[in-house]
């Protein structure tokens, strides 16, 4: 079932399934080469994860955040991520090299316009930083909160200026992390998060759920 969960999640994060869009079990089964039973079980797991919702007499659909829920996601991220960053020890050379390599992979994916891979690697980059903290329960909660906004992440990455901003800010974060400057890193993360939130706010206000052209 893990393969089916990953397959559906990839469709959502890639923007093939958009916020609010109904998920047809028979279509998913055909696309993933399985029967409807593992698809149904995978969708139930994704409901528990907050990525999918189930509506009685309607079926499954990609979760769609209300404006209030969206604001709460970013409020929780700011509070929890700031605490985690302030708790970070200075990384070892090996840890820093791994995080720097992830930043470079994000950059290569952006250059190739491989936006699903960029989104996946972007999450890995941030979680690698948070994972340096001993606050494992808080980091686990951050991962859960990130999941709620995954259907929207693929949308804002279609903006060329947004991608360039993300890459530039990642480089600054790596430098601050390597210097052990957690206050600088927290400030950079605040600006990074605010930039993404502003882009997504514009899309919510416009009611944009369709995939925009890549620029």
Coordinates of C-alpha atoms in Angstrom, one line a residue:
X1 CA 0.0 0.0 0.0
X2 CA 3.0 2.3 0.6
X3 CA 3.6 2.5 -3.2
X4 CA 0.0 3.5 -3.8
X5 CA 0.1 6.2 -1.0
X6 CA 3.3 7.6 -2.5
X7 CA 1.8 7.5 -6.0
X8 CA -1.3 9.5 -5.0
X9 CA 0.8 11.9 -2.9
X10 CA 3.1 12.5 -5.9
X11 CA 0.1 13.4 -8.1
X12 CA -1.1 15.9 -5.5
X13 CA 2.3 17.5 -4.9
X14 CA 3.1 17.6 -8.6
X15 CA -0.2 19.5 -9.3
X16 CA -1.8 16.7 -11.3
X17 CA -4.5 16.6 -8.6
X18 CA -5.4 20.1 -7.4
X19 CA -6.9 21.4 -4.1
X20 CA -10.6 20.5 -4.0
X21 CA -10.4 18.1 -7.0
X22 CA -12.3 14.9 -6.6
X23 CA -10.2 11.7 -6.7
X24 CA -11.8 8.9 -8.8
X25 CA -10.8 5.6 -7.3
X26 CA -11.1 3.8 -10.6
X27 CA -8.9 6.3 -12.4
X28 CA -6.3 6.0 -9.6
X29 CA -6.4 2.2 -9.8
X30 CA -5.8 2.3 -13.6
X31 CA -3.0 4.9 -13.3
X32 CA -1.2 3.0 -10.6
X33 CA -1.8 -0.5 -12.0
X34 CA -3.6 -1.8 -8.9
X35 CA -7.1 -2.7 -7.9
X36 CA -9.5 -0.3 -6.2
X37 CA -9.0 -1.8 -2.7
X38 CA -5.4 -0.6 -2.1
X39 CA -6.4 2.8 -3.6
X40 CA -9.3 3.1 -1.1
X41 CA -7.0 2.1 1.8
X42 CA -4.4 4.6 0.6
X43 CA -6.9 7.4 0.4
X44 CA -8.1 6.6 4.0
X45 CA -4.5 6.9 5.2
X46 CA -4.2 10.2 3.3
X47 CA -7.4 11.4 5.0
X48 CA -5.7 10.7 8.3
X49 CA -2.6 12.6 7.2
X50 CA -4.8 15.6 6.2
X51 CA -3.9 15.6 2.6
X52 CA -7.3 14.2 1.4
X53 CA -10.8 14.6 2.7
X54 CA -13.8 12.3 2.4
X55 CA -17.3 13.7 1.8
X56 CA -20.3 11.5 2.5
X57 CA -22.1 10.5 -0.8
X58 CA -19.5 12.4 -2.8
X59 CA -16.2 10.5 -2.2
X60 CA -12.6 11.5 -1.8
X61 CA -11.1 14.8 -2.8
X62 CA -7.8 16.7 -2.4
X63 CA -8.0 18.7 0.8
X64 CA -8.6 22.4 0.2
X65 CA -7.7 24.9 2.9
X66 CA -10.0 27.7 3.9
X67 CA -8.4 31.1 4.3
X68 CA -8.6 30.8 8.1
X69 CA -7.0 27.3 8.0
X70 CA -4.3 28.6 5.6
X71 CA -3.5 31.4 8.0
X72 CA -3.4 29.0 10.9
X73 CA -1.0 26.7 9.1
X74 CA 1.5 29.5 8.6
X75 CA 1.0 30.7 12.2
X76 CA 1.9 27.3 13.6
X77 CA 4.8 27.0 11.2
X78 CA 6.2 30.3 12.3
X79 CA 5.9 29.5 16.0
X80 CA 7.2 25.9 15.9
X81 CA 9.9 26.4 13.3
X82 CA 11.4 29.4 15.1
X83 CA 11.6 27.4 18.3
X84 CA 13.3 24.5 16.5
X85 CA 15.8 26.7 14.7
X86 CA 16.8 28.4 18.0
X87 CA 17.5 25.0 19.5
X88 CA 19.8 23.9 16.7
X89 CA 23.4 22.9 17.5
X90 CA 26.1 23.8 15.1
X91 CA 26.1 21.1 12.4
X92 CA 29.1 18.8 11.9
X93 CA 30.9 19.2 8.6
X94 CA 29.2 16.1 7.3
X95 CA 25.8 17.4 8.3
X96 CA 26.4 20.7 6.7
X97 CA 27.7 19.1 3.5
X98 CA 24.5 17.0 3.3
X99 CA 22.3 20.0 3.6
X100 CA 24.3 22.0 1.2
X101 CA 24.1 19.1 -1.3
X102 CA 20.3 19.1 -0.9
X103 CA 20.2 22.9 -1.7
X104 CA 22.2 22.2 -4.8
X105 CA 19.8 19.4 -5.9
X106 CA 16.9 21.8 -5.4
X107 CA 18.7 24.3 -7.7
X108 CA 19.3 21.6 -10.4
X109 CA 15.7 20.6 -10.3
X110 CA 14.7 24.2 -10.8
X111 CA 17.1 24.6 -13.7
X112 CA 15.5 21.5 -15.3
X113 CA 12.0 22.8 -14.6
X114 CA 11.4 19.5 -12.8
X115 CA 9.0 21.1 -10.4
X116 CA 7.7 18.0 -8.7
X117 CA 11.3 17.0 -7.8
X118 CA 12.0 20.6 -6.8
X119 CA 9.1 20.5 -4.3
X120 CA 10.2 17.2 -2.9
X121 CA 13.8 18.2 -2.5
X122 CA 12.8 21.6 -1.0
X123 CA 10.9 19.7 1.7
X124 CA 13.9 17.5 2.3
X125 CA 16.2 20.5 2.6
X126 CA 14.1 22.1 5.3
X127 CA 13.4 18.9 7.2
X128 CA 17.2 18.2 7.2
X129 CA 17.7 21.5 8.9
X130 CA 14.9 20.9 11.4
X131 CA 16.1 17.4 12.0
X132 CA 19.3 18.7 13.6
X133 CA 17.3 19.7 16.6
X134 CA 16.7 17.4 19.6
X135 CA 13.0 18.6 19.7
X136 CA 11.9 15.5 17.8
X137 CA 8.2 15.8 18.8
X138 CA 8.1 19.4 17.6
X139 CA 9.8 18.5 14.4
X140 CA 7.2 15.7 13.8
X141 CA 4.4 18.2 14.3
X142 CA 6.1 20.6 11.7
X143 CA 6.2 17.7 9.2
X144 CA 2.5 17.1 9.8
X145 CA 1.6 20.8 9.3
X146 CA 3.7 21.0 6.1
X147 CA 1.6 18.1 4.7
X148 CA -1.6 20.2 4.9
X149 CA -0.2 22.7 2.5
X150 CA 1.4 20.3 0.1
X151 CA -1.3 20.7 -2.6
X152 CA -0.5 24.4 -2.8
X153 CA 3.3 24.1 -2.9
X154 CA 3.4 22.8 -6.5
X155 CA 1.3 25.8 -7.6
X156 CA 3.6 28.6 -6.5
X157 CA 6.7 26.9 -7.8
X158 CA 5.5 27.7 -11.3
X159 CA 6.5 31.3 -10.8
X160 CA 10.0 31.9 -12.1
X161 CA 10.7 34.8 -9.8
X162 CA 9.5 32.8 -6.8
X163 CA 11.8 29.9 -7.7
X164 CA 14.8 32.3 -7.9
X165 CA 13.9 33.8 -4.5
X166 CA 13.7 30.4 -2.9
X167 CA 17.1 29.3 -4.3
X168 CA 18.9 32.5 -3.2
X169 CA 17.4 32.3 0.3
X170 CA 18.5 28.6 0.6
X171 CA 22.1 29.7 0.0
X172 CA 21.9 32.3 2.8
X173 CA 20.4 29.7 5.1
X174 CA 23.2 27.3 4.6
X175 CA 25.8 30.0 5.3
X176 CA 24.0 31.0 8.5
X177 CA 23.7 27.4 9.6
X178 CA 27.3 26.8 9.0
X179 CA 28.3 29.8 11.1
X180 CA 26.1 28.6 13.9
X181 CA 24.1 31.9 13.7
X182 CA 20.6 30.6 14.7
X183 CA 19.2 34.1 15.0
X184 CA 20.2 34.9 11.5
X185 CA 18.8 31.6 10.3
X186 CA 15.5 32.2 12.1
X187 CA 15.2 35.6 10.5
X188 CA 16.0 34.2 7.0
X189 CA 13.4 31.5 7.6
X190 CA 10.8 34.1 8.6
X191 CA 11.4 36.0 5.3
X192 CA 11.5 32.7 3.3
X193 CA 8.2 31.6 4.8
X194 CA 6.6 35.0 4.4
X195 CA 7.5 35.1 0.7
X196 CA 5.8 31.8 0.0
X197 CA 2.8 32.8 2.1
X198 CA 2.4 36.0 0.2
X199 CA 2.4 34.1 -3.2
X200 CA -0.1 31.6 -1.9
X201 CA -2.3 34.3 -0.5
X202 CA -2.6 35.9 -3.9
X203 CA -3.6 32.6 -5.4
X204 CA -6.2 32.0 -2.7
X205 CA -7.6 35.5 -3.2
X206 CA -7.8 34.9 -6.9
X207 CA -9.4 31.5 -6.4
X208 CA -6.5 30.0 -8.4
X209 CA -6.4 26.2 -8.4
X210 CA -5.5 25.6 -12.0
X211 CA -1.9 25.0 -13.0
X212 CA -0.4 28.2 -14.3
X213 CA 2.1 28.2 -17.2
X214 CA 5.8 27.7 -16.2
X215 CA 7.8 30.9 -16.3

